Amino acid sequence: MQNDYALRLKENQQRIEAYLNTLYADTGCGYLNEAMRYSLLSGGKRIRAVLTLEFCRLFVGNIEAALQAGAAVEMVHAYSLIHDDLPCMDNDDLRRGKPTSHRVYGEAGAVLAGDALLTEAFSVLSQVGVDAPQALKMVGILSGCAGAYGMVGGQVLDLLAESEPTDETGVLRIQSLKTGALIKAACQLGVCCSEAGEKALHAAAEYAAHLGLAFQICDDLLDAEGSAEKMGKATGMDEKKTTFLSLFGAAWCRQRIEEETKAAQRALAEYEGAGFLCWLAEKLAVRDH
Protein backbone atom coordinates (compact mmCIF):
# COMPACT_ATOMS: atom_id res chain seq x y z
CA MET A 1 0.00 0.00 0.00
CA GLN A 2 2.84 2.40 0.80
CA ASN A 3 4.21 1.94 -2.72
CA ASP A 4 0.76 2.73 -4.10
CA TYR A 5 0.58 5.90 -2.02
CA ALA A 6 4.09 6.93 -3.07
CA LEU A 7 3.08 6.51 -6.72
CA ARG A 8 -0.09 8.50 -6.10
CA LEU A 9 1.92 11.29 -4.52
CA LYS A 10 4.24 11.40 -7.51
CA GLU A 11 1.31 11.45 -9.94
CA ASN A 12 -0.31 14.30 -8.01
CA GLN A 13 2.94 16.26 -8.03
CA GLN A 14 3.41 15.75 -11.75
CA ARG A 15 -0.15 16.83 -12.48
CA ILE A 16 0.25 19.97 -10.39
CA GLU A 17 3.61 20.79 -11.96
CA ALA A 18 2.22 20.40 -15.46
CA TYR A 19 -0.65 22.77 -14.69
CA LEU A 20 1.61 25.39 -13.09
CA ASN A 21 3.88 25.21 -16.12
CA THR A 22 1.01 26.45 -18.33
CA LEU A 23 0.77 29.70 -16.36
CA TYR A 24 2.42 32.95 -17.53
CA ALA A 25 4.38 31.23 -20.26
CA ASP A 26 3.98 34.15 -22.67
CA THR A 27 6.48 37.00 -22.64
CA GLY A 28 3.98 39.85 -22.80
CA CYS A 29 5.13 41.29 -19.47
CA GLY A 30 8.80 40.76 -20.17
CA TYR A 31 10.96 39.96 -17.20
CA LEU A 32 7.99 40.02 -14.79
CA ASN A 33 6.58 36.79 -16.21
CA GLU A 34 10.06 35.31 -16.22
CA ALA A 35 10.58 36.26 -12.58
CA MET A 36 7.17 34.86 -11.59
CA ARG A 37 7.87 31.54 -13.28
CA TYR A 38 11.42 31.40 -11.89
CA SER A 39 10.07 31.11 -8.36
CA LEU A 40 6.80 29.33 -9.11
CA LEU A 41 8.55 26.56 -11.04
CA SER A 42 11.71 26.30 -8.94
CA GLY A 43 10.83 22.91 -7.50
CA GLY A 44 9.33 22.02 -4.17
CA LYS A 45 7.21 19.08 -3.13
CA ARG A 46 3.85 20.78 -3.91
CA ILE A 47 2.49 19.40 -0.64
CA ARG A 48 -0.11 22.16 -0.26
CA ALA A 49 -1.62 21.53 -3.66
CA VAL A 50 -1.48 17.78 -3.04
CA LEU A 51 -3.52 18.35 0.12
CA THR A 52 -6.09 20.29 -1.90
CA LEU A 53 -6.39 17.48 -4.44
CA GLU A 54 -6.60 14.77 -1.81
CA PHE A 55 -9.23 16.47 0.36
CA CYS A 56 -11.28 16.97 -2.77
CA ARG A 57 -10.82 13.29 -3.62
CA LEU A 58 -11.71 12.24 -0.07
CA PHE A 59 -15.08 13.95 -0.39
CA VAL A 60 -15.62 12.93 -4.05
CA GLY A 61 -15.37 16.41 -5.50
CA ASN A 62 -14.33 18.11 -8.74
CA ILE A 63 -10.66 17.27 -9.21
CA GLU A 64 -10.14 19.82 -12.01
CA ALA A 65 -11.47 22.55 -9.73
CA ALA A 66 -9.17 21.33 -6.95
CA LEU A 67 -6.20 21.43 -9.33
CA GLN A 68 -6.81 25.13 -9.96
CA ALA A 69 -7.43 25.84 -6.29
CA GLY A 70 -4.24 24.01 -5.35
CA ALA A 71 -2.33 26.01 -7.94
CA ALA A 72 -3.61 29.21 -6.33
CA VAL A 73 -2.28 28.05 -2.97
CA GLU A 74 1.11 27.24 -4.52
CA MET A 75 1.22 30.73 -6.03
CA VAL A 76 0.59 32.31 -2.64
CA HIS A 77 3.26 30.06 -1.14
CA ALA A 78 5.74 31.03 -3.87
CA TYR A 79 5.10 34.74 -3.31
CA SER A 80 5.64 34.31 0.43
CA LEU A 81 9.01 32.62 -0.13
CA ILE A 82 10.17 35.38 -2.48
CA HIS A 83 9.39 38.00 0.13
CA ASP A 84 10.74 35.92 3.04
CA ASP A 85 14.10 35.68 1.27
CA LEU A 86 14.48 39.46 0.78
CA PRO A 87 17.30 41.28 2.58
CA CYS A 88 14.73 43.09 4.75
CA MET A 89 13.38 39.72 5.94
CA ASP A 90 15.56 36.59 6.16
CA ASN A 91 18.20 37.75 3.64
CA ASP A 92 18.69 34.32 2.06
CA ASP A 93 20.80 33.74 -1.05
CA LEU A 94 19.60 30.22 -1.85
CA ARG A 95 16.18 28.60 -2.15
CA ARG A 96 15.84 24.98 -3.26
CA GLY A 97 19.44 25.00 -4.41
CA LYS A 98 19.05 28.02 -6.69
CA PRO A 99 19.78 31.72 -6.21
CA THR A 100 16.82 33.46 -4.60
CA SER A 101 14.63 35.74 -6.69
CA HIS A 102 16.20 39.00 -5.52
CA ARG A 103 19.67 37.67 -6.33
CA VAL A 104 18.57 37.08 -9.94
CA TYR A 105 16.08 39.87 -10.60
CA GLY A 106 17.04 42.46 -8.00
CA GLU A 107 15.03 43.48 -4.96
CA ALA A 108 12.48 45.50 -6.93
CA GLY A 109 11.98 42.68 -9.42
CA ALA A 110 11.52 40.15 -6.61
CA VAL A 111 9.00 42.32 -4.78
CA LEU A 112 6.99 42.83 -7.96
CA ALA A 113 7.12 39.13 -8.88
CA GLY A 114 5.81 38.28 -5.41
CA ASP A 115 3.10 40.93 -5.65
CA ALA A 116 2.04 39.59 -9.04
CA LEU A 117 1.91 35.96 -7.88
CA LEU A 118 -0.25 36.88 -4.90
CA THR A 119 -2.67 38.88 -7.04
CA GLU A 120 -2.78 36.33 -9.85
CA ALA A 121 -3.49 33.55 -7.35
CA PHE A 122 -6.93 35.04 -6.79
CA SER A 123 -7.45 35.35 -10.54
CA VAL A 124 -6.79 31.61 -10.86
CA LEU A 125 -9.04 30.90 -7.88
CA SER A 126 -11.87 32.98 -9.39
CA GLN A 127 -11.93 30.63 -12.38
CA VAL A 128 -12.41 27.45 -10.34
CA GLY A 129 -15.41 25.51 -11.61
CA VAL A 130 -17.74 25.80 -8.62
CA ASP A 131 -20.90 27.84 -8.10
CA ALA A 132 -20.65 31.50 -7.12
CA PRO A 133 -21.40 31.13 -3.36
CA GLN A 134 -18.80 28.38 -3.04
CA ALA A 135 -16.27 30.39 -5.03
CA LEU A 136 -16.81 33.36 -2.72
CA LYS A 137 -16.28 31.09 0.26
CA MET A 138 -13.02 29.84 -1.23
CA VAL A 139 -11.76 33.40 -1.78
CA GLY A 140 -12.57 34.13 1.86
CA ILE A 141 -10.68 31.05 3.06
CA LEU A 142 -7.53 31.78 1.08
CA SER A 143 -7.46 35.52 1.77
CA GLY A 144 -8.10 34.96 5.47
CA CYS A 145 -5.35 32.39 5.78
CA ALA A 146 -2.85 34.40 3.72
CA GLY A 147 -3.37 37.89 5.14
CA ALA A 148 -2.96 39.87 8.34
CA TYR A 149 -4.77 37.26 10.45
CA GLY A 150 -2.92 34.39 8.81
CA MET A 151 0.44 33.92 7.10
CA VAL A 152 1.46 37.60 6.90
CA GLY A 153 0.52 38.16 10.52
CA GLY A 154 2.65 35.17 11.44
CA GLN A 155 5.62 36.60 9.56
CA VAL A 156 5.27 39.86 11.50
CA LEU A 157 5.27 37.98 14.81
CA ASP A 158 8.25 35.92 13.64
CA LEU A 159 10.25 39.07 12.89
CA LEU A 160 9.33 40.60 16.24
CA ALA A 161 10.42 37.43 18.02
CA GLU A 162 13.99 37.98 16.79
CA SER A 163 14.35 40.89 19.20
CA GLU A 164 11.69 40.00 21.74
CA PRO A 165 12.15 36.44 23.10
CA THR A 166 8.90 34.53 23.32
CA ASP A 167 7.56 31.42 25.07
CA GLU A 168 5.80 28.25 23.95
CA THR A 169 2.48 30.07 23.53
CA GLY A 170 4.14 32.67 21.35
CA VAL A 171 5.94 30.12 19.20
CA LEU A 172 2.71 28.15 18.77
CA ARG A 173 0.93 31.29 17.62
CA ILE A 174 3.67 32.15 15.15
CA GLN A 175 3.59 28.63 13.72
CA SER A 176 -0.19 28.45 13.48
CA LEU A 177 -0.23 31.64 11.42
CA LYS A 178 3.00 31.62 9.42
CA THR A 179 3.02 27.92 8.48
CA GLY A 180 -0.25 26.39 9.57
CA ALA A 181 -2.69 28.88 8.06
CA LEU A 182 -1.80 28.19 4.43
CA ILE A 183 -1.87 24.44 5.06
CA LYS A 184 -5.34 24.90 6.50
CA ALA A 185 -6.39 26.85 3.40
CA ALA A 186 -5.07 24.09 1.14
CA CYS A 187 -7.05 21.41 2.97
CA GLN A 188 -10.28 23.40 3.21
CA LEU A 189 -10.18 24.52 -0.42
CA GLY A 190 -10.15 20.85 -1.40
CA VAL A 191 -13.29 20.29 0.66
CA CYS A 192 -14.90 23.30 -1.03
CA CYS A 193 -14.43 21.61 -4.41
CA SER A 194 -16.89 18.95 -3.23
CA GLU A 195 -20.40 19.04 -1.83
CA ALA A 196 -19.24 18.25 1.69
CA GLY A 197 -20.33 20.65 4.42
CA GLU A 198 -19.13 22.24 7.64
CA LYS A 199 -18.27 18.96 9.36
CA ALA A 200 -15.79 18.15 6.62
CA LEU A 201 -14.32 21.66 6.77
CA HIS A 202 -13.84 21.27 10.51
CA ALA A 203 -12.10 17.90 10.04
CA ALA A 204 -9.84 19.43 7.39
CA ALA A 205 -8.95 22.31 9.72
CA GLU A 206 -8.15 19.94 12.59
CA TYR A 207 -5.97 17.73 10.40
CA ALA A 208 -4.20 20.82 9.06
CA ALA A 209 -3.54 22.24 12.53
CA HIS A 210 -1.79 19.09 13.72
CA LEU A 211 0.00 18.49 10.41
CA GLY A 212 1.19 22.09 10.31
CA LEU A 213 2.60 21.91 13.83
CA ALA A 214 4.43 18.65 13.13
CA PHE A 215 5.72 20.16 9.87
CA GLN A 216 7.11 23.25 11.60
CA ILE A 217 8.78 21.34 14.43
CA CYS A 218 10.41 19.10 11.82
CA ASP A 219 11.60 22.28 10.05
CA ASP A 220 13.15 23.48 13.30
CA LEU A 221 15.07 20.22 13.61
CA LEU A 222 16.18 20.28 9.98
CA ASP A 223 17.47 23.85 10.30
CA ALA A 224 19.75 22.69 13.10
CA GLU A 225 20.58 19.15 12.04
CA GLY A 226 19.79 18.91 8.34
CA SER A 227 22.07 18.99 5.32
CA ALA A 228 22.27 22.32 3.51
CA GLU A 229 22.85 20.35 0.29
CA LYS A 230 19.61 18.39 0.70
CA MET A 231 17.69 21.41 1.96
CA GLY A 232 18.82 23.53 -0.96
CA LYS A 233 19.34 26.52 1.33
CA ALA A 234 21.50 27.63 4.23
CA THR A 235 20.88 25.93 7.57
CA GLY A 236 21.39 27.36 11.04
CA MET A 237 19.27 30.38 10.14
CA ASP A 238 17.03 29.99 13.20
CA GLU A 239 19.79 30.43 15.77
CA LYS A 240 18.67 33.98 16.56
CA LYS A 241 15.02 32.95 16.94
CA THR A 242 13.06 31.24 19.67
CA THR A 243 11.95 27.89 18.26
CA PHE A 244 10.54 24.65 19.60
CA LEU A 245 14.05 23.24 19.42
CA SER A 246 15.62 26.08 21.43
CA LEU A 247 12.83 25.89 24.03
CA PHE A 248 12.59 22.15 24.55
CA GLY A 249 15.42 20.28 22.81
CA ALA A 250 15.57 17.64 20.10
CA ALA A 251 14.07 14.73 22.05
CA TRP A 252 10.96 16.74 22.93
CA CYS A 253 10.64 17.84 19.31
CA ARG A 254 10.72 14.30 17.98
CA GLN A 255 8.14 13.16 20.53
CA ARG A 256 5.86 16.10 19.72
CA ILE A 257 6.13 15.45 15.97
CA GLU A 258 4.94 11.89 16.58
CA GLU A 259 2.06 13.06 18.78
CA GLU A 260 0.90 15.71 16.32
CA THR A 261 1.12 13.28 13.41
CA LYS A 262 -1.11 10.81 15.23
CA ALA A 263 -3.54 13.61 16.12
CA ALA A 264 -3.75 14.60 12.44
CA GLN A 265 -4.58 11.01 11.55
CA ARG A 266 -7.25 10.82 14.27
CA ALA A 267 -8.92 13.91 12.82
CA LEU A 268 -9.79 11.83 9.74
CA ALA A 269 -10.42 8.51 11.49
CA GLU A 270 -14.10 8.32 10.56
CA TYR A 271 -13.45 8.76 6.84
CA GLU A 272 -12.82 5.48 5.06
CA GLY A 273 -10.87 7.00 2.17
CA ALA A 274 -8.36 8.94 4.27
CA GLY A 275 -5.54 6.39 4.02
CA PHE A 276 -3.40 8.50 1.73
CA LEU A 277 -3.70 11.62 3.90
CA CYS A 278 -2.75 9.60 6.99
CA TRP A 279 0.22 8.13 5.15
CA LEU A 280 1.28 11.59 3.95
CA ALA A 281 1.29 12.90 7.52
CA GLU A 282 3.70 10.12 8.50
CA LYS A 283 5.90 10.74 5.48
CA LEU A 284 6.23 14.45 6.21
CA ALA A 285 7.10 13.72 9.84
CA VAL A 286 10.28 11.86 8.85
CA ARG A 287 11.40 13.95 5.87
CA ASP A 288 15.05 14.99 5.60
CA HIS A 289 14.58 18.16 3.52
XYZ file of C-alpha atoms in Angstrom:
289
model
C 0.000 0.000 0.000
C 2.843 2.402 0.798
C 4.214 1.943 -2.717
C 0.762 2.727 -4.101
C 0.580 5.897 -2.023
C 4.089 6.927 -3.065
C 3.084 6.510 -6.720
C -0.094 8.500 -6.095
C 1.924 11.290 -4.517
C 4.240 11.396 -7.512
C 1.307 11.451 -9.938
C -0.310 14.296 -8.011
C 2.938 16.261 -8.027
C 3.413 15.748 -11.754
C -0.153 16.834 -12.483
C 0.253 19.974 -10.390
C 3.614 20.791 -11.958
C 2.218 20.403 -15.460
C -0.645 22.772 -14.693
C 1.607 25.389 -13.093
C 3.879 25.207 -16.124
C 1.013 26.449 -18.326
C 0.773 29.704 -16.357
C 2.420 32.954 -17.526
C 4.382 31.230 -20.261
C 3.980 34.150 -22.674
C 6.483 37.003 -22.637
C 3.981 39.855 -22.802
C 5.130 41.294 -19.472
C 8.803 40.760 -20.166
C 10.960 39.962 -17.200
C 7.987 40.016 -14.785
C 6.577 36.787 -16.213
C 10.060 35.314 -16.220
C 10.576 36.256 -12.583
C 7.168 34.856 -11.586
C 7.873 31.543 -13.283
C 11.416 31.400 -11.891
C 10.069 31.110 -8.360
C 6.795 29.329 -9.105
C 8.549 26.556 -11.038
C 11.711 26.297 -8.943
C 10.827 22.908 -7.498
C 9.329 22.017 -4.172
C 7.213 19.083 -3.132
C 3.847 20.780 -3.911
C 2.486 19.397 -0.640
C -0.107 22.160 -0.257
C -1.623 21.530 -3.664
C -1.481 17.778 -3.042
C -3.523 18.348 0.120
C -6.093 20.287 -1.901
C -6.389 17.478 -4.438
C -6.603 14.769 -1.810
C -9.226 16.467 0.365
C -11.283 16.974 -2.772
C -10.820 13.292 -3.624
C -11.710 12.237 -0.066
C -15.083 13.954 -0.394
C -15.616 12.929 -4.046
C -15.370 16.413 -5.499
C -14.330 18.105 -8.740
C -10.659 17.274 -9.214
C -10.140 19.818 -12.009
C -11.466 22.551 -9.731
C -9.174 21.328 -6.951
C -6.200 21.430 -9.325
C -6.806 25.128 -9.957
C -7.428 25.838 -6.287
C -4.237 24.006 -5.352
C -2.326 26.012 -7.941
C -3.610 29.212 -6.333
C -2.276 28.045 -2.968
C 1.108 27.237 -4.518
C 1.216 30.728 -6.032
C 0.585 32.310 -2.639
C 3.263 30.064 -1.139
C 5.742 31.035 -3.872
C 5.104 34.735 -3.312
C 5.642 34.310 0.429
C 9.006 32.622 -0.135
C 10.168 35.384 -2.477
C 9.389 38.004 0.134
C 10.743 35.918 3.044
C 14.104 35.683 1.271
C 14.484 39.456 0.785
C 17.299 41.282 2.585
C 14.734 43.087 4.750
C 13.385 39.715 5.935
C 15.563 36.587 6.157
C 18.202 37.747 3.643
C 18.693 34.316 2.058
C 20.796 33.737 -1.055
C 19.599 30.219 -1.853
C 16.178 28.604 -2.153
C 15.845 24.977 -3.262
C 19.445 25.001 -4.408
C 19.046 28.018 -6.692
C 19.783 31.723 -6.207
C 16.823 33.462 -4.597
C 14.633 35.740 -6.692
C 16.196 38.996 -5.525
C 19.668 37.670 -6.333
C 18.574 37.081 -9.942
C 16.080 39.874 -10.598
C 17.045 42.460 -7.996
C 15.034 43.480 -4.957
C 12.484 45.504 -6.929
C 11.981 42.682 -9.422
C 11.524 40.153 -6.610
C 9.003 42.318 -4.777
C 6.988 42.832 -7.962
C 7.119 39.133 -8.878
C 5.814 38.283 -5.410
C 3.102 40.927 -5.652
C 2.037 39.588 -9.040
C 1.913 35.959 -7.882
C -0.253 36.875 -4.900
C -2.674 38.875 -7.040
C -2.782 36.327 -9.853
C -3.494 33.546 -7.346
C -6.928 35.039 -6.790
C -7.450 35.353 -10.541
C -6.793 31.611 -10.864
C -9.039 30.897 -7.881
C -11.873 32.977 -9.387
C -11.932 30.630 -12.383
C -12.407 27.449 -10.344
C -15.413 25.508 -11.614
C -17.743 25.796 -8.622
C -20.896 27.836 -8.097
C -20.652 31.498 -7.121
C -21.403 31.135 -3.364
C -18.798 28.376 -3.036
C -16.265 30.394 -5.032
C -16.810 33.356 -2.719
C -16.282 31.086 0.260
C -13.016 29.841 -1.231
C -11.763 33.398 -1.780
C -12.574 34.134 1.862
C -10.682 31.053 3.064
C -7.528 31.778 1.075
C -7.458 35.520 1.766
C -8.102 34.957 5.465
C -5.351 32.385 5.779
C -2.853 34.398 3.719
C -3.369 37.885 5.142
C -2.964 39.871 8.338
C -4.766 37.260 10.447
C -2.923 34.389 8.805
C 0.437 33.920 7.101
C 1.462 37.597 6.901
C 0.519 38.159 10.518
C 2.654 35.168 11.445
C 5.617 36.600 9.564
C 5.274 39.858 11.499
C 5.271 37.975 14.810
C 8.254 35.924 13.643
C 10.251 39.070 12.889
C 9.332 40.601 16.244
C 10.423 37.427 18.016
C 13.990 37.979 16.791
C 14.347 40.893 19.198
C 11.687 39.999 21.744
C 12.151 36.442 23.098
C 8.899 34.528 23.318
C 7.564 31.425 25.075
C 5.798 28.252 23.945
C 2.481 30.070 23.530
C 4.144 32.675 21.350
C 5.945 30.123 19.197
C 2.713 28.150 18.770
C 0.927 31.291 17.622
C 3.673 32.150 15.145
C 3.587 28.627 13.723
C -0.190 28.454 13.484
C -0.231 31.639 11.423
C 3.000 31.615 9.419
C 3.024 27.923 8.480
C -0.253 26.385 9.571
C -2.685 28.881 8.064
C -1.798 28.192 4.426
C -1.867 24.436 5.057
C -5.344 24.900 6.501
C -6.390 26.845 3.401
C -5.067 24.089 1.138
C -7.047 21.408 2.968
C -10.278 23.404 3.211
C -10.183 24.516 -0.420
C -10.149 20.847 -1.396
C -13.292 20.285 0.662
C -14.895 23.299 -1.030
C -14.429 21.609 -4.410
C -16.895 18.950 -3.229
C -20.401 19.042 -1.832
C -19.242 18.250 1.694
C -20.326 20.651 4.423
C -19.135 22.235 7.644
C -18.273 18.958 9.362
C -15.794 18.146 6.616
C -14.324 21.659 6.766
C -13.835 21.270 10.510
C -12.097 17.900 10.038
C -9.843 19.430 7.391
C -8.948 22.315 9.719
C -8.147 19.944 12.594
C -5.974 17.730 10.401
C -4.197 20.817 9.058
C -3.539 22.245 12.532
C -1.791 19.093 13.722
C 0.000 18.489 10.408
C 1.189 22.093 10.310
C 2.597 21.908 13.830
C 4.433 18.651 13.126
C 5.716 20.157 9.868
C 7.105 23.250 11.603
C 8.780 21.344 14.427
C 10.407 19.105 11.821
C 11.604 22.280 10.047
C 13.154 23.479 13.304
C 15.073 20.222 13.609
C 16.179 20.285 9.982
C 17.466 23.853 10.300
C 19.754 22.693 13.101
C 20.585 19.148 12.042
C 19.787 18.911 8.339
C 22.068 18.991 5.323
C 22.272 22.316 3.509
C 22.850 20.354 0.289
C 19.605 18.392 0.704
C 17.688 21.408 1.962
C 18.820 23.528 -0.965
C 19.343 26.521 1.334
C 21.496 27.627 4.234
C 20.884 25.927 7.572
C 21.385 27.357 11.039
C 19.265 30.382 10.141
C 17.026 29.993 13.196
C 19.791 30.433 15.766
C 18.666 33.983 16.564
C 15.022 32.950 16.937
C 13.058 31.239 19.671
C 11.952 27.889 18.260
C 10.545 24.647 19.600
C 14.051 23.245 19.421
C 15.617 26.078 21.434
C 12.831 25.892 24.027
C 12.592 22.146 24.549
C 15.416 20.282 22.812
C 15.571 17.639 20.101
C 14.072 14.727 22.052
C 10.963 16.742 22.929
C 10.643 17.842 19.309
C 10.719 14.295 17.979
C 8.136 13.159 20.528
C 5.860 16.098 19.722
C 6.126 15.449 15.970
C 4.941 11.891 16.578
C 2.060 13.063 18.783
C 0.897 15.709 16.325
C 1.117 13.283 13.407
C -1.112 10.807 15.229
C -3.543 13.607 16.120
C -3.746 14.597 12.438
C -4.583 11.007 11.554
C -7.254 10.822 14.274
C -8.923 13.906 12.820
C -9.791 11.828 9.737
C -10.420 8.513 11.487
C -14.096 8.317 10.556
C -13.445 8.763 6.838
C -12.815 5.482 5.058
C -10.871 7.001 2.167
C -8.362 8.935 4.274
C -5.543 6.386 4.025
C -3.396 8.495 1.733
C -3.695 11.616 3.898
C -2.754 9.598 6.992
C 0.224 8.129 5.145
C 1.281 11.591 3.955
C 1.287 12.901 7.524
C 3.700 10.118 8.502
C 5.897 10.738 5.481
C 6.229 14.451 6.206
C 7.101 13.719 9.840
C 10.276 11.858 8.847
C 11.403 13.953 5.871
C 15.050 14.991 5.600
C 14.575 18.156 3.525
